[in-house]
Tab-separated table of C-alpha atoms in Angstrom:
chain	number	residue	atom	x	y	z
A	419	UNK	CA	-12.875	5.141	10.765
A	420	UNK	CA	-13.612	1.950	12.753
A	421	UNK	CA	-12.707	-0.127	9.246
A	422	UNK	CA	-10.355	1.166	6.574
A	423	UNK	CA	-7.862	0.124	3.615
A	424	UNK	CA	-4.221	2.238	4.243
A	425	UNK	CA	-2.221	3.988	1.657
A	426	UNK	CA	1.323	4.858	3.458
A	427	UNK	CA	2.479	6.759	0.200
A	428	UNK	CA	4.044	10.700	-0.842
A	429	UNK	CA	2.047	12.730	-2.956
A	430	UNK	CA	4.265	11.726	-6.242
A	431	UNK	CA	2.170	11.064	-9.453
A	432	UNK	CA	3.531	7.557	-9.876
A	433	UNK	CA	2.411	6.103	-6.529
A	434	UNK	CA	-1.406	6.619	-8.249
A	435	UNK	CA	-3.561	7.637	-5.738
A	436	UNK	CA	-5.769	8.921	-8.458
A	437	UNK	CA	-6.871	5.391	-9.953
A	438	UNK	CA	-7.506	4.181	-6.371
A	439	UNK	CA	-9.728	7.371	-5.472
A	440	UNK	CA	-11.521	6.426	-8.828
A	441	UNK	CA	-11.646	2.617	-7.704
A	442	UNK	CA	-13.120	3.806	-4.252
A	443	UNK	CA	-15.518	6.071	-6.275
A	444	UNK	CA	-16.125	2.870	-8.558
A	445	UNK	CA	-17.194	0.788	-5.409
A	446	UNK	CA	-19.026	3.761	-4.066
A	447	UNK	CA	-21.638	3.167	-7.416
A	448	UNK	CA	-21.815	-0.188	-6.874
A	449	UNK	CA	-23.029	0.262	-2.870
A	450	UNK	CA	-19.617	-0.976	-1.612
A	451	UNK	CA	-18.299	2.007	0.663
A	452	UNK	CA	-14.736	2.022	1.741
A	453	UNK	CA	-13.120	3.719	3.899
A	454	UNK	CA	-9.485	4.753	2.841
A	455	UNK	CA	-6.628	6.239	5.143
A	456	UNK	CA	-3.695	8.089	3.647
A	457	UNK	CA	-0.578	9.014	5.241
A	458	UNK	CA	2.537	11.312	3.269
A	459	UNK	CA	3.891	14.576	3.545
A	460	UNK	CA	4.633	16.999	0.816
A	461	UNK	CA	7.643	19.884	1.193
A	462	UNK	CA	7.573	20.770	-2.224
A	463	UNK	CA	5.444	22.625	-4.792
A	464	UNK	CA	5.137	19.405	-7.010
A	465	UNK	CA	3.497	17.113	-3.860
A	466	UNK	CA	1.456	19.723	-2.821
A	467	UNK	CA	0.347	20.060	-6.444
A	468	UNK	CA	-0.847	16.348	-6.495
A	469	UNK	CA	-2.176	16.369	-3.438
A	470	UNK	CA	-4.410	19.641	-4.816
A	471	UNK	CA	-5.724	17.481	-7.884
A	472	UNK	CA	-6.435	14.446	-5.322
A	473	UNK	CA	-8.520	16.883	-3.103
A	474	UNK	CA	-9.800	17.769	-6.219
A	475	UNK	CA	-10.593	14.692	-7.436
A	476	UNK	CA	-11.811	13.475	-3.623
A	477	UNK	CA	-14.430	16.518	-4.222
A	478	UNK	CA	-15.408	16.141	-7.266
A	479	UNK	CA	-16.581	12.088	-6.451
A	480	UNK	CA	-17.777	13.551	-3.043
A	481	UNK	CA	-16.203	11.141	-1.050
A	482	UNK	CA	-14.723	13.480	1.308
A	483	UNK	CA	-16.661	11.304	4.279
A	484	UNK	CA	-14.955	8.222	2.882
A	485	UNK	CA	-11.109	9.900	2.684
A	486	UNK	CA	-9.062	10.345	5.371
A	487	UNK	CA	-5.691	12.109	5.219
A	488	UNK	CA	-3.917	12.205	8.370
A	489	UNK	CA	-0.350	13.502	7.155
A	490	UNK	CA	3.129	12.799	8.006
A	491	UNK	CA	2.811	9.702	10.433
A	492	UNK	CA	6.056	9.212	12.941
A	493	UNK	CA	7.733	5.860	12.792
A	494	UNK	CA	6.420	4.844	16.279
A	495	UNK	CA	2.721	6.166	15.321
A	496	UNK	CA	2.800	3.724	11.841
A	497	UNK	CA	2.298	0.015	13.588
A	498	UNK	CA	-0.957	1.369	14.929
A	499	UNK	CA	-2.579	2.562	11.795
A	500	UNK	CA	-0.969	-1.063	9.946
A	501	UNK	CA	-2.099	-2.998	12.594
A	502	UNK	CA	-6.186	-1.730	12.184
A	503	UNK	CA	-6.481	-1.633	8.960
A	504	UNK	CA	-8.692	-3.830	6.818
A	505	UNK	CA	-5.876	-3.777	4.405
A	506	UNK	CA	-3.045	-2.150	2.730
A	507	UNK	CA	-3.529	-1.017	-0.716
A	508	UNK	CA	-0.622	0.416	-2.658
A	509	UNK	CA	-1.327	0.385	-6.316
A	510	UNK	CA	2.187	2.338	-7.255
A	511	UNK	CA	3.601	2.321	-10.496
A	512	UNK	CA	7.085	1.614	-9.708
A	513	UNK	CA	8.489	-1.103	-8.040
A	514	UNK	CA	10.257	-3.352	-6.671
A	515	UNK	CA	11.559	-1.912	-3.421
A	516	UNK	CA	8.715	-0.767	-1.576
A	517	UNK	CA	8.510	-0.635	1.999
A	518	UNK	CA	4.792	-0.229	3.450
A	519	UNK	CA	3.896	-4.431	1.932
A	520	UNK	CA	6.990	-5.415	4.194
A	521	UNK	CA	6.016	-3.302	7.322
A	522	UNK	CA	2.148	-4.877	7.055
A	523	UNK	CA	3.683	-8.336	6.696
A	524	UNK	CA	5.234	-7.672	9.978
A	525	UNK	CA	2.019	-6.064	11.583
A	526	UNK	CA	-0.493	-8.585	10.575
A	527	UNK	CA	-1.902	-6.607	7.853
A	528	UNK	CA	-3.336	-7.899	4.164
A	529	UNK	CA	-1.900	-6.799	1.370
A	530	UNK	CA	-2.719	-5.392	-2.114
A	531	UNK	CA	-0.329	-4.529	-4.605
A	532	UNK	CA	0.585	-4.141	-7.898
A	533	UNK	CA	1.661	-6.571	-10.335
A	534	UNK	CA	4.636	-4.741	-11.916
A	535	UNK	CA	8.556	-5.547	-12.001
A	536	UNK	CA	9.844	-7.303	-8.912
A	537	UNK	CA	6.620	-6.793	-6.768
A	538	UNK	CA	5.181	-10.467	-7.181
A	539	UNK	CA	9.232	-11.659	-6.226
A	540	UNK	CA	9.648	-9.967	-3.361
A	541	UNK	CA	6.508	-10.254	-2.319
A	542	UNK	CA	5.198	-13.909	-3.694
A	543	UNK	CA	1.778	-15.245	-1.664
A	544	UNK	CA	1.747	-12.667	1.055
A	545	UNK	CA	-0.664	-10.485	-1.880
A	546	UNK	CA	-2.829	-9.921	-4.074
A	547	UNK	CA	-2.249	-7.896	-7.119
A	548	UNK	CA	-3.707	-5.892	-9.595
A	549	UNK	CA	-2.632	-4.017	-12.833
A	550	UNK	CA	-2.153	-0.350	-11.347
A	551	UNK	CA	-3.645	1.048	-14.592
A	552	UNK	CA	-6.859	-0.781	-14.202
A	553	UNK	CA	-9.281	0.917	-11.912
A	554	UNK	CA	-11.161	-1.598	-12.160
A	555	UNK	CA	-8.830	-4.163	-11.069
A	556	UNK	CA	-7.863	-2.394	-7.954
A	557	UNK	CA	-11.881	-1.870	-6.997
A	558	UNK	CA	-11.535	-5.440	-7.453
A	559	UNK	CA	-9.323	-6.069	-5.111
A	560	UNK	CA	-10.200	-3.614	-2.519
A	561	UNK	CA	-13.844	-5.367	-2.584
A	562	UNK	CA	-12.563	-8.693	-2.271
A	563	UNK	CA	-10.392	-7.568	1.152
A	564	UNK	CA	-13.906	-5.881	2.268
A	565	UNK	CA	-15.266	-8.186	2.572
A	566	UNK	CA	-13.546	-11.751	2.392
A	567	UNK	CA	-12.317	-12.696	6.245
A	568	UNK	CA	-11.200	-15.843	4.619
A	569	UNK	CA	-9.043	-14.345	2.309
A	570	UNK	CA	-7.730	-11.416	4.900
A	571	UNK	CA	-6.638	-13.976	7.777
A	572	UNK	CA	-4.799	-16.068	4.661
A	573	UNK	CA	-2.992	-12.916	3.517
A	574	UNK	CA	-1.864	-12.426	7.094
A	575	UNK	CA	-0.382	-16.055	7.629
A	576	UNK	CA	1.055	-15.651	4.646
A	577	UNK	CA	2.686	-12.074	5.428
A	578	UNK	CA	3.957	-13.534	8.747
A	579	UNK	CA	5.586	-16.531	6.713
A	580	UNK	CA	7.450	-13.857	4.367
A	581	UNK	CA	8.492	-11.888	6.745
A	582	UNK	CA	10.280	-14.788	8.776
A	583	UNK	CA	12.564	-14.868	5.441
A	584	UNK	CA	14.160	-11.778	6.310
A	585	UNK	CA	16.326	-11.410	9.216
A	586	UNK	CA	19.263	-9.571	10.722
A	587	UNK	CA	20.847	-13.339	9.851
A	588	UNK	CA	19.498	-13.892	6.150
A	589	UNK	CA	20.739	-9.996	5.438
A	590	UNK	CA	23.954	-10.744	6.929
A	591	UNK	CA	24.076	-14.240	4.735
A	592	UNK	CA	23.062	-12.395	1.504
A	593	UNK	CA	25.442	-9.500	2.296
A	594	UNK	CA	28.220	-11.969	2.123
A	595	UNK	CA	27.255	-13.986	-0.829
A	596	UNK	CA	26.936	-10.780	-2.653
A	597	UNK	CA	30.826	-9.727	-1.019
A	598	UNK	CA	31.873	-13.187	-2.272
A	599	UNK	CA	30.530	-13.203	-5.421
A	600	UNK	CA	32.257	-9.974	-6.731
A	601	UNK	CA	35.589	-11.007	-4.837
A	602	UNK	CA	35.965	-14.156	-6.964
């Protein structure tokens, strides 16, 4: 689709694509459609289970015309699909070392997120966030990056401004802090 929200995530039952397939159906009853990507591969019987009960859900809401999965995405294919999106939205359940919020950053790309451990840290003004339990909280969200240009190019200068913080040189720096730290 022309305009779309991404979800870079594997078919695991903790990165919650449910909730956000209910929060796109949510939207969908209010007259707000959204169009969401999704990108992730499954080689085992459990991800291909989840992504079974996600096509299930998808079907059930009918919003087959407003879900897009397009697989396993190659490193060199992924700037493309951050770099036209409306936003990335990754309401996951675990945190804090996710990657896809640091690879928009770099690719001019909004973010969403949730508010759990170490998220709001590592991340600070760069996102928005939203409990990843509340479906309505995420619809939230995803409406307010619809729609708000305002908010989207802020997200972006923001994103750019967080990702300056972390170089080959400030890894490097850290790295030896760390080294000195459990030396003394």
């Amino acid at each position: 689709p022309s305009k779309y929200i991404f979800y870079p995530a594997q078919f695991w039952e903790h990165k919650n694509h449910a909730r956000l397939i209910e929060a796109i159906n949510l939207l969908k009853d209010e007259d707000v459609i959204v169009h969401l990507v999704l990108s992730g591969s499954f080689e085992d019987n459990y991800r291909k289970n989840e992504f079974n009960k996600l096509n299930e859900l998808i079907r059930k809401y009918a919003l087959e015309d407003q879900v897009t999965y397009v697989g396993y995405v190659k490193d060199e294919q992924m700037p493309y699909l951050y770099k036209h999106a409306r936003a990335l939205i990754m309401p996951t359940c675990f945190g804090p070392t996710n990657i896809p919020p640091l690879e928009a950053f770099v690719m001019g790309c909004p973010v969403a997120t949730s508010n759990i451990y170490g998220i709001p840290d590592q991340l600070k003004e760069g996102a928005i966030y939203f409990d990843p339990t509340s479906v309505s909280e995420i619809a939230a969200c995803i409406q307010s990056l619809w729609h708000d240009d305002v908010l989207c190019q802020k997200l972006i200068q923001k994103g750019f401004e967080r990702s300056r913080e972390w170089g080959k040189d400030q890894f490097k720096n850290r790295l030896l802090e760390i080294v000195d730290e459990l030396i003394e």
